[in-house]
PDB file of C-alpha atoms in Angstrom:
ATOM      1  CA  MET A   1     -14.637 -37.787  33.066  1.00 86.00           C
ATOM      2  CA  LYS A   2     -12.194 -37.599  35.968  1.00 92.00           C
ATOM      3  CA  MET A   3      -9.950 -40.257  34.361  1.00 92.00           C
ATOM      4  CA  VAL A   4      -9.919 -38.303  31.089  1.00 94.00           C
ATOM      5  CA  LEU A   5      -8.763 -35.172  32.918  1.00 95.00           C
ATOM      6  CA  PHE A   6      -6.109 -37.135  34.838  1.00 94.00           C
ATOM      7  CA  SER A   7      -4.885 -38.691  31.582  1.00 94.00           C
ATOM      8  CA  LEU A   8      -4.777 -35.297  29.883  1.00 95.00           C
ATOM      9  CA  LEU A   9      -2.809 -33.848  32.793  1.00 94.00           C
ATOM     10  CA  ALA A  10      -0.318 -36.749  32.563  1.00 93.00           C
ATOM     11  CA  LEU A  11       0.066 -36.259  28.799  1.00 92.00           C
ATOM     12  CA  ILE A  12       0.668 -32.527  29.188  1.00 95.00           C
ATOM     13  CA  SER A  13       3.184 -33.180  31.950  1.00 94.00           C
ATOM     14  CA  GLY A  14       4.954 -35.720  29.760  1.00 91.00           C
ATOM     15  CA  ALA A  15       4.991 -33.342  26.797  1.00 93.00           C
ATOM     16  CA  LEU A  16       6.680 -30.701  28.945  1.00 94.00           C
ATOM     17  CA  ILE A  17       9.641 -32.984  29.790  1.00 93.00           C
ATOM     18  CA  PRO A  18      11.380 -32.693  26.388  1.00 93.00           C
ATOM     19  CA  ILE A  19      10.729 -28.940  26.440  1.00 93.00           C
ATOM     20  CA  GLN A  20      12.437 -28.818  29.832  1.00 94.00           C
ATOM     21  CA  ALA A  21      15.350 -30.865  28.487  1.00 93.00           C
ATOM     22  CA  ALA A  22      15.817 -28.577  25.487  1.00 94.00           C
ATOM     23  CA  SER A  23      15.519 -25.385  27.541  1.00 94.00           C
ATOM     24  CA  ASN A  24      17.953 -26.691  30.182  1.00 92.00           C
ATOM     25  CA  ALA A  25      20.437 -27.610  27.454  1.00 92.00           C
ATOM     26  CA  ALA A  26      20.049 -24.172  25.830  1.00 94.00           C
ATOM     27  CA  LEU A  27      20.736 -22.426  29.137  1.00 94.00           C
ATOM     28  CA  SER A  28      23.739 -24.658  29.762  1.00 92.00           C
ATOM     29  CA  ARG A  29      25.204 -23.887  26.312  1.00 92.00           C
ATOM     30  CA  VAL A  30      24.821 -20.137  26.811  1.00 94.00           C
ATOM     31  CA  ILE A  31      26.701 -20.311  30.114  1.00 94.00           C
ATOM     32  CA  HIS A  32      29.566 -22.404  28.691  1.00 94.00           C
ATOM     33  CA  ASP A  33      28.224 -25.879  29.524  1.00 93.00           C
ATOM     34  CA  ASN A  34      27.865 -25.104  33.221  1.00 94.00           C
ATOM     35  CA  VAL A  35      25.421 -27.966  33.856  1.00 94.00           C
ATOM     36  CA  PRO A  36      25.377 -27.613  37.666  1.00 94.00           C
ATOM     37  CA  PHE A  37      24.497 -23.912  37.480  1.00 94.00           C
ATOM     38  CA  SER A  38      21.802 -24.615  34.891  1.00 93.00           C
ATOM     39  CA  ALA A  39      20.265 -27.126  37.288  1.00 93.00           C
ATOM     40  CA  LEU A  40      20.510 -24.679  40.182  1.00 95.00           C
ATOM     41  CA  ALA A  41      18.722 -21.985  38.166  1.00 94.00           C
ATOM     42  CA  LEU A  42      15.984 -24.472  37.313  1.00 93.00           C
ATOM     43  CA  PHE A  43      15.557 -25.470  40.960  1.00 95.00           C
ATOM     44  CA  LEU A  44      15.392 -21.851  42.116  1.00 97.00           C
ATOM     45  CA  VAL A  45      12.573 -21.169  39.661  1.00 96.00           C
ATOM     46  CA  ALA A  46      10.915 -24.458  40.676  1.00 96.00           C
ATOM     47  CA  ALA A  47      11.194 -23.572  44.380  1.00 96.00           C
ATOM     48  CA  VAL A  48       9.496 -20.217  43.815  1.00 98.00           C
ATOM     49  CA  ALA A  49       6.742 -21.779  41.665  1.00 97.00           C
ATOM     50  CA  THR A  50       6.171 -24.582  44.162  1.00 96.00           C
ATOM     51  CA  GLY A  51       6.178 -22.179  47.101  1.00 96.00           C
ATOM     52  CA  LEU A  52       3.555 -20.020  45.404  1.00 97.00           C
ATOM     53  CA  THR A  53       1.478 -23.128  44.698  1.00 97.00           C
ATOM     54  CA  VAL A  54       1.698 -24.216  48.350  1.00 96.00           C
ATOM     55  CA  PHE A  55       0.425 -20.870  49.566  1.00 95.00           C
ATOM     56  CA  ALA A  56      -2.205 -20.532  46.820  1.00 97.00           C
ATOM     57  CA  SER A  57      -3.606 -23.975  47.661  1.00 97.00           C
ATOM     58  CA  GLY A  58      -4.895 -22.713  50.989  1.00 94.00           C
ATOM     59  CA  GLN A  59      -3.806 -25.909  52.704  1.00 95.00           C
ATOM     60  CA  SER A  60      -2.117 -25.651  56.059  1.00 93.00           C
ATOM     61  CA  LEU A  61       1.549 -26.535  56.339  1.00 93.00           C
ATOM     62  CA  PRO A  62       2.247 -29.962  57.842  1.00 94.00           C
ATOM     63  CA  ALA A  63       3.444 -30.219  61.418  1.00 94.00           C
ATOM     64  CA  LEU A  64       7.095 -31.122  61.961  1.00 94.00           C
ATOM     65  CA  THR A  65       5.967 -34.251  63.795  1.00 94.00           C
ATOM     66  CA  ASP A  66       4.113 -35.369  60.659  1.00 94.00           C
ATOM     67  CA  LEU A  67       7.193 -34.732  58.532  1.00 94.00           C
ATOM     68  CA  ARG A  68       9.303 -36.795  60.937  1.00 94.00           C
ATOM     69  CA  GLU A  69       6.915 -39.746  60.580  1.00 94.00           C
ATOM     70  CA  ALA A  70       7.586 -40.058  56.858  1.00 93.00           C
ATOM     71  CA  PRO A  71      10.063 -42.809  55.982  1.00 93.00           C
ATOM     72  CA  TRP A  72      13.578 -41.488  55.373  1.00 93.00           C
ATOM     73  CA  TRP A  73      13.561 -42.702  51.785  1.00 92.00           C
ATOM     74  CA  SER A  74      10.484 -40.631  50.965  1.00 92.00           C
ATOM     75  CA  TYR A  75      12.751 -37.569  50.949  1.00 92.00           C
ATOM     76  CA  CYS A  76      15.130 -39.093  48.380  1.00 93.00           C
ATOM     77  CA  GLY A  77      12.889 -37.814  45.584  1.00 92.00           C
ATOM     78  CA  GLY A  78      14.746 -34.506  45.732  1.00 92.00           C
ATOM     79  CA  LEU A  79      18.056 -36.265  45.108  1.00 94.00           C
ATOM     80  CA  ILE A  80      16.499 -38.217  42.256  1.00 95.00           C
ATOM     81  CA  VAL A  81      15.123 -35.044  40.652  1.00 94.00           C
ATOM     82  CA  ALA A  82      18.519 -33.352  41.009  1.00 94.00           C
ATOM     83  CA  PHE A  83      20.206 -36.340  39.353  1.00 96.00           C
ATOM     84  CA  TYR A  84      17.616 -36.306  36.560  1.00 95.00           C
ATOM     85  CA  VAL A  85      17.954 -32.577  35.868  1.00 94.00           C
ATOM     86  CA  LEU A  86      21.753 -32.713  35.868  1.00 95.00           C
ATOM     87  CA  THR A  87      21.715 -35.795  33.634  1.00 95.00           C
ATOM     88  CA  ILE A  88      19.167 -34.563  31.081  1.00 94.00           C
ATOM     89  CA  THR A  89      20.875 -31.170  30.883  1.00 94.00           C
ATOM     90  CA  PHE A  90      24.157 -32.957  30.140  1.00 95.00           C
ATOM     91  CA  LEU A  91      22.738 -35.588  27.757  1.00 95.00           C
ATOM     92  CA  ALA A  92      20.262 -33.572  25.647  1.00 93.00           C
ATOM     93  CA  PRO A  93      22.914 -31.625  23.700  1.00 94.00           C
ATOM     94  CA  ARG A  94      25.046 -34.763  23.289  1.00 93.00           C
ATOM     95  CA  LEU A  95      22.434 -37.389  22.352  1.00 91.00           C
ATOM     96  CA  GLY A  96      19.613 -35.165  21.150  1.00 90.00           C
ATOM     97  CA  VAL A  97      16.452 -34.478  23.125  1.00 92.00           C
ATOM     98  CA  GLY A  98      14.539 -37.346  21.495  1.00 89.00           C
ATOM     99  CA  ALA A  99      17.152 -40.008  22.186  1.00 87.00           C
ATOM    100  CA  ALA A 100      17.778 -38.842  25.751  1.00 91.00           C
ATOM    101  CA  ILE A 101      14.066 -38.766  26.573  1.00 90.00           C
ATOM    102  CA  ALA A 102      13.463 -42.139  24.874  1.00 88.00           C
ATOM    103  CA  LEU A 103      16.134 -43.770  27.034  1.00 90.00           C
ATOM    104  CA  ILE A 104      14.840 -42.058  30.166  1.00 92.00           C
ATOM    105  CA  VAL A 105      11.250 -43.114  29.482  1.00 88.00           C
ATOM    106  CA  THR A 106      12.403 -46.699  28.944  1.00 88.00           C
ATOM    107  CA  GLY A 107      14.155 -46.622  32.308  1.00 92.00           C
ATOM    108  CA  GLN A 108      11.003 -45.183  33.872  1.00 92.00           C
ATOM    109  CA  VAL A 109       8.758 -47.891  32.414  1.00 90.00           C
ATOM    110  CA  LEU A 110      11.059 -50.725  33.484  1.00 92.00           C
ATOM    111  CA  ALA A 111      11.455 -49.291  36.988  1.00 95.00           C
ATOM    112  CA  ALA A 112       7.705 -48.614  37.249  1.00 94.00           C
ATOM    113  CA  LEU A 113       6.859 -52.197  36.298  1.00 95.00           C
ATOM    114  CA  THR A 114       9.279 -53.476  38.940  1.00 96.00           C
ATOM    115  CA  ILE A 115       7.913 -51.129  41.617  1.00 95.00           C
ATOM    116  CA  ASP A 116       4.328 -52.085  40.724  1.00 96.00           C
ATOM    117  CA  HIS A 117       4.996 -55.825  40.670  1.00 97.00           C
ATOM    118  CA  PHE A 118       6.657 -55.923  44.072  1.00 97.00           C
ATOM    119  CA  GLY A 119       4.697 -53.064  45.661  1.00 95.00           C
ATOM    120  CA  LEU A 120       7.960 -51.306  46.480  1.00 95.00           C
ATOM    121  CA  LEU A 121       8.028 -48.026  48.387  1.00 92.00           C
ATOM    122  CA  ARG A 122       4.524 -48.681  49.737  1.00 89.00           C
ATOM    123  CA  SER A 123       2.993 -48.454  46.274  1.00 92.00           C
ATOM    124  CA  LEU A 124      -0.042 -50.258  44.932  1.00 93.00           C
ATOM    125  CA  THR A 125       0.861 -53.807  43.865  1.00 95.00           C
ATOM    126  CA  VAL A 126       0.093 -54.496  40.204  1.00 95.00           C
ATOM    127  CA  SER A 127       1.241 -57.873  38.873  1.00 96.00           C
ATOM    128  CA  LEU A 128       3.670 -58.081  35.981  1.00 95.00           C
ATOM    129  CA  THR A 129       1.447 -59.869  33.485  1.00 96.00           C
ATOM    130  CA  PRO A 130       2.524 -61.247  30.119  1.00 96.00           C
ATOM    131  CA  THR A 131       0.698 -58.321  28.481  1.00 96.00           C
ATOM    132  CA  ARG A 132       2.687 -55.816  30.518  1.00 94.00           C
ATOM    133  CA  MET A 133       5.931 -57.655  29.689  1.00 95.00           C
ATOM    134  CA  VAL A 134       5.103 -57.500  25.965  1.00 96.00           C
ATOM    135  CA  GLY A 135       4.408 -53.779  26.325  1.00 92.00           C
ATOM    136  CA  ALA A 136       7.775 -53.230  28.020  1.00 91.00           C
ATOM    137  CA  THR A 137       9.490 -55.230  25.280  1.00 93.00           C
ATOM    138  CA  PHE A 138       7.837 -53.063  22.626  1.00 92.00           C
ATOM    139  CA  MET A 139       9.008 -50.002  24.534  1.00 85.00           C
ATOM    140  CA  VAL A 140      12.628 -51.185  24.467  1.00 87.00           C
ATOM    141  CA  ILE A 141      12.341 -52.060  20.764  1.00 91.00           C
ATOM    142  CA  GLY A 142      10.757 -48.659  20.109  1.00 87.00           C
ATOM    143  CA  VAL A 143      13.622 -46.882  21.841  1.00 83.00           C
ATOM    144  CA  PHE A 144      16.144 -48.874  19.820  1.00 82.00           C
ATOM    145  CA  LEU A 145      14.345 -47.818  16.634  1.00 86.00           C
ATOM    146  CA  ALA A 146      14.049 -44.204  17.806  1.00 78.00           C
ATOM    147  CA  LEU A 147      17.809 -44.094  18.391  1.00 79.00           C
ATOM    148  CA  LYS A 148      18.540 -45.182  14.807  1.00 81.00           C
ATOM    149  CA  ARG A 149      19.724 -42.254  12.706  1.00 76.00           C
TER     150      ARG A 149
END
């Protein structure tokens, strides 16, 4: 049951990504293609929502010493998210939401398989099996077909 709920949560999260891309692009168009400001507006809303979630969770805030023990690269996620938001806001109106997301998902799958196989960034090691390689190949072929107009 727990795995079903986790899978459902992942599917909902994934379904929200194209909605985010389209809404970011719409905001950017209204403000004369100001992609950086669109991203900033998104991050301000995200900061408020995340802050409310932190306080609603009832968990205590981590100590500064704990934060200092995290590897430096563990904080790069913020830069990656900023790059993603700026990129998808720029690409969605130029490529279409479907094409932009298809290319992004392909990049995610290929990077995820690499991270899994080598256990990069302290992640669980999951071997790159022939079955997983075939799946990745189908993903790339699927994106190619999805990009056909």
